[in-house]
Amino acid sequence: MNTPAASPVNTLLARLFQEPELLQRLRTNPDVVFASAGLTPAECAALRDGSFGALDRIGVHPTLRMHYQMAIKPEIAEHVTVRDFLPALMQERRHG
């Protein structure tokens, strides 16, 4: 049985930051990467769209949605930070 976490699309997206050459191939020729991963036409269309809604509709894990966004739009990483939460995390660590 193919659970959403183990689906071909989630497996592909999980590999993107583990395999730099795969990420590079995705950026230069996504259709070849999608085909080699055995994705359905609906999955390919959703990945080409890239929006959170499209990714949600094909069952992409929420964490992988953010990873994929950073893969196709590297500038997004500049806006993803935990700086605002660090003081609270450090406080929790000292008292928890």
Coordinates of C-alpha atoms in Angstrom, one line a residue:
M1 CA 0.0 0.0 0.0
N2 CA 1.3 3.5 -0.9
T3 CA 0.8 5.7 2.1
P4 CA 1.2 9.5 1.5
A5 CA 4.5 9.6 3.3
A6 CA 5.9 6.9 1.1
S7 CA 4.3 8.1 -2.2
P8 CA 6.7 8.5 -5.1
V9 CA 6.2 12.3 -5.0
N10 CA 7.1 12.5 -1.3
T11 CA 10.0 10.2 -1.8
L12 CA 11.3 12.4 -4.6
L13 CA 11.0 15.6 -2.6
A14 CA 12.7 14.1 0.4
R15 CA 15.7 13.2 -1.7
L16 CA 16.2 16.7 -3.1
F17 CA 18.3 18.0 -0.3
Q18 CA 20.1 14.6 0.3
E19 CA 21.2 14.4 -3.4
P20 CA 22.6 17.7 -4.7
E21 CA 22.8 16.3 -8.2
L22 CA 19.1 15.5 -8.2
L23 CA 18.3 19.0 -7.0
Q24 CA 20.4 20.4 -9.9
R25 CA 18.6 18.2 -12.4
L26 CA 15.3 19.2 -11.0
R27 CA 16.2 22.9 -11.6
T28 CA 17.4 22.3 -15.1
N29 CA 15.1 19.6 -16.4
P30 CA 12.2 19.0 -14.1
D31 CA 10.1 16.9 -16.5
V32 CA 12.9 14.3 -16.8
V33 CA 13.2 14.1 -13.0
F34 CA 9.4 13.8 -12.6
A35 CA 9.3 11.0 -15.3
S36 CA 12.2 9.1 -13.7
A37 CA 10.4 9.2 -10.4
G38 CA 7.3 7.6 -11.9
L39 CA 5.0 10.5 -11.1
T40 CA 1.5 10.8 -12.5
P41 CA 0.5 13.6 -14.8
A42 CA -1.5 15.2 -12.0
E43 CA 1.6 15.1 -9.7
C44 CA 3.8 16.6 -12.5
A45 CA 1.3 19.4 -13.1
A46 CA 1.1 20.1 -9.3
L47 CA 4.9 20.2 -9.0
R48 CA 5.1 22.5 -12.0
D49 CA 2.5 24.8 -10.4
G50 CA 4.4 24.6 -7.1
S51 CA 1.8 26.4 -5.0
F52 CA 1.0 25.1 -1.5
G53 CA -2.5 24.3 -2.6
A54 CA -1.4 22.3 -5.6
L55 CA 1.1 20.4 -3.5
D56 CA -1.5 19.7 -0.8
R57 CA -3.9 18.3 -3.4
I58 CA -1.4 15.6 -4.4
G59 CA -0.6 14.7 -0.8
V60 CA 2.8 16.3 -0.3
H61 CA 3.8 16.2 3.3
P62 CA 3.7 19.8 4.8
T63 CA 7.4 19.8 5.6
L64 CA 8.2 18.7 2.1
R65 CA 6.1 21.5 0.7
M66 CA 8.4 24.0 2.3
H67 CA 11.5 22.0 1.1
Y68 CA 10.1 22.0 -2.5
Q69 CA 9.4 25.7 -2.3
M70 CA 13.0 26.3 -1.3
A71 CA 14.2 24.0 -4.1
I72 CA 12.3 25.8 -6.8
K73 CA 12.6 29.3 -5.3
P74 CA 15.9 29.4 -3.4
E75 CA 15.3 33.0 -2.4
I76 CA 12.5 31.8 -0.1
A77 CA 15.2 30.5 2.3
E78 CA 16.0 34.2 3.2
H79 CA 12.5 34.5 4.7
V80 CA 12.5 31.2 6.6
T81 CA 14.0 31.7 10.1
V82 CA 13.6 30.7 13.7
R83 CA 15.4 33.8 15.0
D84 CA 12.2 35.1 16.5
F85 CA 11.6 31.9 18.4
L86 CA 15.2 31.3 19.7
P87 CA 14.8 33.3 22.9
A88 CA 11.7 31.3 23.9
L89 CA 13.4 28.0 22.9
M90 CA 16.4 28.9 25.0
Q91 CA 14.2 29.9 28.0
E92 CA 12.3 26.6 27.6
R93 CA 15.6 24.7 27.5
R94 CA 16.8 26.3 30.8
H95 CA 13.5 25.6 32.6
G96 CA 12.3 22.5 30.9

